Coordinates of C-alpha atoms and ligand atoms in Angstrom, one line a residue:
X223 CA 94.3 123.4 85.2
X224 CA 90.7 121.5 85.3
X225 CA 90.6 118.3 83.5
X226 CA 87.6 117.6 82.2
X227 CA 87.0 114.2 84.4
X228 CA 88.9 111.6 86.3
X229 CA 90.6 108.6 84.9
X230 CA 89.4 105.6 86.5
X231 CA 91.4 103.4 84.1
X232 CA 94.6 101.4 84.0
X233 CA 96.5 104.3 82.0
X234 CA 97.1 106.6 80.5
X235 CA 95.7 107.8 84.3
X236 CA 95.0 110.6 85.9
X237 CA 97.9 112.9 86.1
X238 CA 99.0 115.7 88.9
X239 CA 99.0 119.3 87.4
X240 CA 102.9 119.3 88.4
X241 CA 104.0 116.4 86.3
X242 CA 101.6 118.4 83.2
X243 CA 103.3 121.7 84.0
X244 CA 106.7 119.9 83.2
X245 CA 106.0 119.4 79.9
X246 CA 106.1 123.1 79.2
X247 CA 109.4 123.5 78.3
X248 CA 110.8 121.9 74.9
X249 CA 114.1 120.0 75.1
X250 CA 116.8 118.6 72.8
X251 CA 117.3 115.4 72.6
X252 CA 120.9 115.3 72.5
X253 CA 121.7 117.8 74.4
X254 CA 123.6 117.2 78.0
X255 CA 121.2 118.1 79.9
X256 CA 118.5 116.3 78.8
X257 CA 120.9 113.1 78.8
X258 CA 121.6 113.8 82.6
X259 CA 118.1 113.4 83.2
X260 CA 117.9 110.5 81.7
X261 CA 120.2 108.6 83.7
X262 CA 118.9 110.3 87.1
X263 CA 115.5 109.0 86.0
X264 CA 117.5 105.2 84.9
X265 CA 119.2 105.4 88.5
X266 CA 115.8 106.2 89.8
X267 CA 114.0 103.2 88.7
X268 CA 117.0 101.3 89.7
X269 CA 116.9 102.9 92.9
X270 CA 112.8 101.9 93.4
X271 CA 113.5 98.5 92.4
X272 CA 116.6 97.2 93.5
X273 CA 118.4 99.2 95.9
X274 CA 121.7 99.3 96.6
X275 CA 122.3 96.6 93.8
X276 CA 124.6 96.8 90.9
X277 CA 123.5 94.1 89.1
X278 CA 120.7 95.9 87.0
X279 CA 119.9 98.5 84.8
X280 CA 117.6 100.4 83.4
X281 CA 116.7 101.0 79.7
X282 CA 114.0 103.6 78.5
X283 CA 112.3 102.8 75.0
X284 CA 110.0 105.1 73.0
X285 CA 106.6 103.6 72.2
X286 CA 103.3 102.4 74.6
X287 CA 104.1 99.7 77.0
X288 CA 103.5 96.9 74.6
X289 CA 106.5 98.0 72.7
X290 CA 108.9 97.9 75.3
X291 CA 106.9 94.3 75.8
X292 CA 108.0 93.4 71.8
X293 CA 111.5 94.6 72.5
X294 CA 112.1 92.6 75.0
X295 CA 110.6 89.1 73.5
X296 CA 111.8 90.1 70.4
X297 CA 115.6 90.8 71.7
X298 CA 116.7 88.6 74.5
X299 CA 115.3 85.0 73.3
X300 CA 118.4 83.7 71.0
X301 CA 117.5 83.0 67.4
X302 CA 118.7 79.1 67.2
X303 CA 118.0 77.0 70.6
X304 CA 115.7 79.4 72.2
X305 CA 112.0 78.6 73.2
X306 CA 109.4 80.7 75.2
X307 CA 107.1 79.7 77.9
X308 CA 103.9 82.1 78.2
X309 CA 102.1 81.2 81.5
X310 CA 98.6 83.4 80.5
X311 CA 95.2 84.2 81.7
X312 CA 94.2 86.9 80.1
X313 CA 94.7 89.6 77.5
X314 CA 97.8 91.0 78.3
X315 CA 99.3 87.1 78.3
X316 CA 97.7 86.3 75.2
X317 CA 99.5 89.2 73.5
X318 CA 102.9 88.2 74.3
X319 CA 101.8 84.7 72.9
X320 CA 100.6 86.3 69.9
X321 CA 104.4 88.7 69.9
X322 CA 106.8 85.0 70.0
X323 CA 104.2 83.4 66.6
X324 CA 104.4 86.7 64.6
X325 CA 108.6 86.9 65.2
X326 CA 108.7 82.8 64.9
X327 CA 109.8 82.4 68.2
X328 CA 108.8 78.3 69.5
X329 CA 106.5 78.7 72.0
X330 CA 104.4 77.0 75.0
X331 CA 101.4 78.2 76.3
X332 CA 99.8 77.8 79.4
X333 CA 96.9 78.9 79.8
X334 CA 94.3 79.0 83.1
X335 CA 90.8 81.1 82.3
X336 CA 90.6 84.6 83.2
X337 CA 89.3 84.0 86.9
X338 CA 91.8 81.5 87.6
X339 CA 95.0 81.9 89.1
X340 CA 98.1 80.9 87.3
X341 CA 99.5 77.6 89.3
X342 CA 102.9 77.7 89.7
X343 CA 102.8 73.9 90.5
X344 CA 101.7 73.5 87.3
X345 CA 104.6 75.7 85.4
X346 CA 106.5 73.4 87.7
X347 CA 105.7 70.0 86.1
X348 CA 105.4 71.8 82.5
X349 CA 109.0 73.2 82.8
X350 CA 109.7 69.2 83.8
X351 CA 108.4 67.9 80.4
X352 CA 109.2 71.0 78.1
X353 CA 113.2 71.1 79.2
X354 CA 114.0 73.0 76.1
X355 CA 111.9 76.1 77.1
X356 CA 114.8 78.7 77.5
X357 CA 112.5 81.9 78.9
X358 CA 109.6 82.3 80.9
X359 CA 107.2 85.3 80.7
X360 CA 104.2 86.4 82.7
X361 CA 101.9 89.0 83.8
X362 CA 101.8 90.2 86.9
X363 CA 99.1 92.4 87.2
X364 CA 96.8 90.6 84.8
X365 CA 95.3 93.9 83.6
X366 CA 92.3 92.0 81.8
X367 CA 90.4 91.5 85.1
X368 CA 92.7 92.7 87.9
X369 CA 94.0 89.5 88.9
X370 CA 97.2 89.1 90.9
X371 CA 99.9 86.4 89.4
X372 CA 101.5 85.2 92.1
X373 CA 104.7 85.9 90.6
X374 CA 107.0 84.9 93.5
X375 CA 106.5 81.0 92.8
X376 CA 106.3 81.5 89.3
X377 CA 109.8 83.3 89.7
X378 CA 111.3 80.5 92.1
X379 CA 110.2 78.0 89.9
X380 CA 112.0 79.5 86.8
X381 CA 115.1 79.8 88.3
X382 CA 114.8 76.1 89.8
X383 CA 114.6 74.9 86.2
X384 CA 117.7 77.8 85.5
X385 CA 115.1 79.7 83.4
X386 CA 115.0 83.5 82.4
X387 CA 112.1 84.9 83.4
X388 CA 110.4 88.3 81.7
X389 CA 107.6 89.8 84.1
X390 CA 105.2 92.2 82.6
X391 CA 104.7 94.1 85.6
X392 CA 103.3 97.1 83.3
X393 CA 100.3 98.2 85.6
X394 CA 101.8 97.0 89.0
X395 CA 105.5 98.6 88.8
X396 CA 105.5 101.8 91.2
X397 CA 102.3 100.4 93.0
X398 CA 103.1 97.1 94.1
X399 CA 106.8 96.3 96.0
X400 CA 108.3 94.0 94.1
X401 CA 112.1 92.5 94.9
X402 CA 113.5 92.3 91.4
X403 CA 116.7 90.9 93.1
X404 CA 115.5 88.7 95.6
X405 CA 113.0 87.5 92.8
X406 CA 115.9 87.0 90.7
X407 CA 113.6 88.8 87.9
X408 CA 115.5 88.6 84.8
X409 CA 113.4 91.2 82.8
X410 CA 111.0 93.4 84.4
X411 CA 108.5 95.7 81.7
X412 CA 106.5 99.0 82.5
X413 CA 105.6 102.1 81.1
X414 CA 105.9 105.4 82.0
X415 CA 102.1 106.1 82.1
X416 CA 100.6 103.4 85.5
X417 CA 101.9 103.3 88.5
X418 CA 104.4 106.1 88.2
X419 CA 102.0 107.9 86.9
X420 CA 103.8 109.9 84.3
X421 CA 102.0 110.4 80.8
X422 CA 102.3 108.4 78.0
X423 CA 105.0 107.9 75.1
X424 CA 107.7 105.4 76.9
X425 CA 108.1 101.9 78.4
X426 CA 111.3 101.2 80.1
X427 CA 112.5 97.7 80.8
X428 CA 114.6 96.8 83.9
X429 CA 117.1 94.1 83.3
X430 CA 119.5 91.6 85.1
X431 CA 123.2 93.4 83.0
X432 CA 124.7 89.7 82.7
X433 CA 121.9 88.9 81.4
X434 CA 121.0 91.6 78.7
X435 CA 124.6 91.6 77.4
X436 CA 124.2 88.5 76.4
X437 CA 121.8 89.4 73.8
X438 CA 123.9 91.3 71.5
X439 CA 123.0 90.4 67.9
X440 CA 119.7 88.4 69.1
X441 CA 117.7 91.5 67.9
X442 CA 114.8 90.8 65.4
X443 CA 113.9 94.5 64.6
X444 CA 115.5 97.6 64.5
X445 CA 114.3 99.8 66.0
X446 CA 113.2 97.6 69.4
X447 CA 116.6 96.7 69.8
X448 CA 117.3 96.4 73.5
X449 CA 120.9 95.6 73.6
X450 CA 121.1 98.4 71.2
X451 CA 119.1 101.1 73.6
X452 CA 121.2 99.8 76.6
X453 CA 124.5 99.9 74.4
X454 CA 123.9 103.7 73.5
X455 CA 122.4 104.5 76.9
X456 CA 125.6 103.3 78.5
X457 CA 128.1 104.7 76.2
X458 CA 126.8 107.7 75.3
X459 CA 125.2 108.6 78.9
X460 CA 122.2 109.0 78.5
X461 CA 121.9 108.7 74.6
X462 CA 118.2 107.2 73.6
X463 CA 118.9 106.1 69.5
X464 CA 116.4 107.4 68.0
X465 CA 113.7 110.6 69.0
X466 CA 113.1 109.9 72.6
X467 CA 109.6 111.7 73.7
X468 CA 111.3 114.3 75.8
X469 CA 108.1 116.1 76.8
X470 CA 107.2 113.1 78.6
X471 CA 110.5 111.7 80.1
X472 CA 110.6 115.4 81.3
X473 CA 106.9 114.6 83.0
X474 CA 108.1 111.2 83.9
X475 CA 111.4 112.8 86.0
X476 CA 108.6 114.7 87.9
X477 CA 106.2 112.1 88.4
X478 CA 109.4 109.7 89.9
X479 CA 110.1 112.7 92.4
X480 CA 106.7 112.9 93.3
X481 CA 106.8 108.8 93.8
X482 CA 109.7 109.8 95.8
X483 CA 107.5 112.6 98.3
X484 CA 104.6 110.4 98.9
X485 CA 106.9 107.9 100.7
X486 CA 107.6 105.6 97.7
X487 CA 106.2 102.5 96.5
X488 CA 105.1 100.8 100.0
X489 CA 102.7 104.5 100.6
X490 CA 101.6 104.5 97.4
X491 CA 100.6 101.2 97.6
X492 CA 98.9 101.9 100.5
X493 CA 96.8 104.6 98.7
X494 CA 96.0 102.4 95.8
X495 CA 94.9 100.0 98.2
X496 CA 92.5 101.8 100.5
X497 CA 91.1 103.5 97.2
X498 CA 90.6 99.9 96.0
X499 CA 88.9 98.6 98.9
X500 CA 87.2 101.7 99.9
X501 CA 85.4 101.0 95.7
X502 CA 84.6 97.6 96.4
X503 CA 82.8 97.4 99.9
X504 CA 80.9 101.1 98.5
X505 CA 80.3 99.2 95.1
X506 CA 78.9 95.9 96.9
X507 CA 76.1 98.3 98.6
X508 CA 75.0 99.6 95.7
X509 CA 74.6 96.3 94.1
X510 CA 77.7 96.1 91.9
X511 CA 79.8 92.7 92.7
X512 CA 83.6 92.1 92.3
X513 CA 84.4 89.7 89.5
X514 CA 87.5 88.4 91.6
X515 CA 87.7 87.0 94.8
X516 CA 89.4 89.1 97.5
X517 CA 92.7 87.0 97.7
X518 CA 93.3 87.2 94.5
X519 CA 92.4 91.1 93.9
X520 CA 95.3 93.6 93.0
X521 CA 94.7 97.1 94.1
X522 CA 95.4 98.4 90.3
X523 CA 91.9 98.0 89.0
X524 CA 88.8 96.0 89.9
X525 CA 86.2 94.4 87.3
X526 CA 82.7 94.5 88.2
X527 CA 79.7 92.2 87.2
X528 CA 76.7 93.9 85.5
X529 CA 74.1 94.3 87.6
X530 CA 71.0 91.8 87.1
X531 CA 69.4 94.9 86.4
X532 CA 67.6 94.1 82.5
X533 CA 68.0 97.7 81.9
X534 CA 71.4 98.4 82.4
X535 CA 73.6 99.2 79.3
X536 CA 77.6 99.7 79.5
X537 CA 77.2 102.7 77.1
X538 CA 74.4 104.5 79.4
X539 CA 76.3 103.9 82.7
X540 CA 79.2 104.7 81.0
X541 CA 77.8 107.9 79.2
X542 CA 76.2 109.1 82.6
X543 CA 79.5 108.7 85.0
X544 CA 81.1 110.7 82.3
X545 CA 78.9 113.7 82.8
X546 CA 79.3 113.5 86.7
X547 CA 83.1 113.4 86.0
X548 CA 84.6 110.2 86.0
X549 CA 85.9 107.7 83.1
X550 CA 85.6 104.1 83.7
X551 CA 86.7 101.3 81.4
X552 CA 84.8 98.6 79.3
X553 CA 85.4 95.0 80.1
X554 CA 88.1 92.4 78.3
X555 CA 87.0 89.1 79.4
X556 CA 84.7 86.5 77.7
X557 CA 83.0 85.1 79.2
X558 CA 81.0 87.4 81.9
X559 CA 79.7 90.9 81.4
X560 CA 82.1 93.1 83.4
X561 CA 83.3 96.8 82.9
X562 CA 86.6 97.9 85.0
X563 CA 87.5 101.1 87.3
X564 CA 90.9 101.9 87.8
X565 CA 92.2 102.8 91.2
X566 CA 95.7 104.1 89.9
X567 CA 97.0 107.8 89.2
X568 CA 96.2 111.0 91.0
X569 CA 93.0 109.7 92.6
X570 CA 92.7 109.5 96.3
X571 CA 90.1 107.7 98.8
X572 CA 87.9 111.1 98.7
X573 CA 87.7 110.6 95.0
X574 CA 86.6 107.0 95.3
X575 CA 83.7 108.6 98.1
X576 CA 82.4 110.9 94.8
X577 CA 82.6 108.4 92.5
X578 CA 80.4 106.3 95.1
X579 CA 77.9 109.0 95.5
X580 CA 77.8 109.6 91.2
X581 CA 77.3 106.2 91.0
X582 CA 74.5 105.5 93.9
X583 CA 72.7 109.4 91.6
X584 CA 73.1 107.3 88.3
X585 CA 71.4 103.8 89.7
X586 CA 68.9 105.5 91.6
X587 CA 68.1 107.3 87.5
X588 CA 68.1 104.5 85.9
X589 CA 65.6 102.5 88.4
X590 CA 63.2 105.4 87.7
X591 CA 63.1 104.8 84.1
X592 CA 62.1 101.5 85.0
X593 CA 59.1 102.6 86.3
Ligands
LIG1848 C1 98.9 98.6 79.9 C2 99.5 97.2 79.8 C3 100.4 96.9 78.8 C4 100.7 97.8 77.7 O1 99.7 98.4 77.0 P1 99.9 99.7 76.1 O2 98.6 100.0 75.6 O3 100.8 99.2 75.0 O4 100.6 100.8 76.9 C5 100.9 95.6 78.8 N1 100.6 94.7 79.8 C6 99.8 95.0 80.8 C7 99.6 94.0 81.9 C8 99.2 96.3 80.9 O5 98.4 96.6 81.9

């Protein structure tokens, strides 16, 4: 099966042909052996990211990832006494911001600027003089520019001030180890289509049980329910409400046994990480400098400065790559020129070497139109 190029993008991603070839077959929803799959694939994620616990579970919910984001801050903050604390810097922060105003949820907002580090002293002294905040939530993977939240603090400081905490880890779940329990993470979000590198049509949400079943009723839609989804999940087996994508959660049992085969998260991580690295140092040769300092780099995706070339246009580079094969991603921020390249999904360090060599064949074009 030939794609016609390589996503170098933070999802959807670039897919193995194994995990496409499962979508094939067409299943009912409702039927029991679609609904076994389901809870393999919940125990699964349980299984990934807190093993041998029995103090989480795992709800699936249709939509892209920022709907299993909505259904969570939209289902697990209590209408009367509740208030949100958004620690943010970037996009993917300001968006769950913008989620608590549109459902009238009070909220704080931190905010640090998109090359800054969130600083978990000061969530510290903001939880201090804000103690009616109820929740905390925060990106991990700050997909905007690639940052790393260092969400260890910010989780030991919630649970200091006896805070929920919500962690977007959408584009770092599956490729970055991450000890719900130990982290005492409340409410953990991804999506079927980054790190696990399934397709897209799902989120799922991993959540501490005493705490979700507190939220029965809290619900401000329908549809996003959470307590609802985890209600019929549990009593039903397997149940998803409403027209679960089964295409994709068929894909997405593959793509978790595949997780599985390549040694699970630690060796994937490894991968992502030696793809990253191997990008940056090949990038930095050809003239093309990191946004981000090192220490504060995930391996996910990396956002890169426009070169102080006059001539270089996003749309050309862009245009070019595409031809040779590979898909890279515009910028998000502000205040700097960047565009992005993903180093997540079905892509491997020899990939990153042929990307390298497209790259150094498009520069080298684009200096002889300067002359
Ligand atoms: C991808 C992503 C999301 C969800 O985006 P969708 O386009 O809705 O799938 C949310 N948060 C972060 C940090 C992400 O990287």
């Amino acid at each position: 099966m030939n794609n016609p190029y390589l996503l170098l993008t933070p999802g959807p991603l670039s897919t193995s042909d194994t995990v496409r070839e499962a979508m094939l077959k067409d299943w009912c929803t409702w039927d029991k052996d679609y609904n076994e799959l389901v809870q393999e694939i919940r125990a699964r994620l349980l299984a990934l990211a807190a093993p041998g616990s029995d103090k989480y579970t795992a709800v699936l919910m249709q939509g892209s990832g920022t709907f299993s984001v909505e259904s969570v801050i939209s289902s697990v903050i209590p209408r009367a006494g509740g208030r949100l604390f958004v620690a943010c810097n970037g996009a993917y922060g300001e968006r769950i911001a913008e989620m608590a105003a549109i459902l009238n949820i009070p909220v704080l907002v931190y905010r640090e600027n998109e090359q800054t580090m969130l600083n978990p002293d000061t969530i510290d002294k903001l939880l201090k003089q804000n103690p009616d905040i109820t929740h905390l939530a925060v990106v991990h993977c700050e997909t905007t520019t690639g940052m790393l939240n260092p969400i260890e603090d910010i989780c030991r400081t919630a649970k200091k001030h006896g805070i929920v905490s919500i962690i977007d880890a959408m584009s770092s779940f599956g490729g970055i180890p991450i000890d719900i329990e130990s982290l005492q993470i409340d409410f953990l979000i991804s999506s079927a289509n980054k790190c696990i590198q399934g397709v897209p049509g799902f989120g799922f949400i991993l959540a501490k049980k005493s705490e979700l079943e507190k939220c029965k009723g809290y619900a401000r839609s329908l549809s996003l329910d959470l307590y609802a989804q985890y209600e019929t999940m549990e009593e039903h087996e397997g149940k998803w409400r409403f027209t679960s994508p089964t295409h994709v959660v068929r894909a997405f049992h593959q793509a978790l046994k595949e997780l599985e085969a390549e040694g699970g998260i630690k060796a994937r991580n490894m991968r992502y990480t030696e793809n990253q690295n191997k990008l940056v140092l090949g990038m930095k040769e050809l003239g093309f400098h990191a946004l981000l300092r090192k220490e504060n780099q995930s391996p996910i995706i990396t956002a890169f400065l426009y070169p102080e070339v006059q001539s270089f246009t996003f749309t050309s580079f862009y245009g070019k790559l595409k031809k040779q094969g590979f898909v890279i991603y515009p910028g998000k921020i502000s205040e700097k020129d960047t565009f992005r390249i993903g180093t997540i999904g079905e892509v491997y360090p020899e990939d990153i070497d042929r990307l390298l060599t497209a790259v150094a064949a498009v520069s080298k074009d684009a200096e002889k139109q300067l002359i």
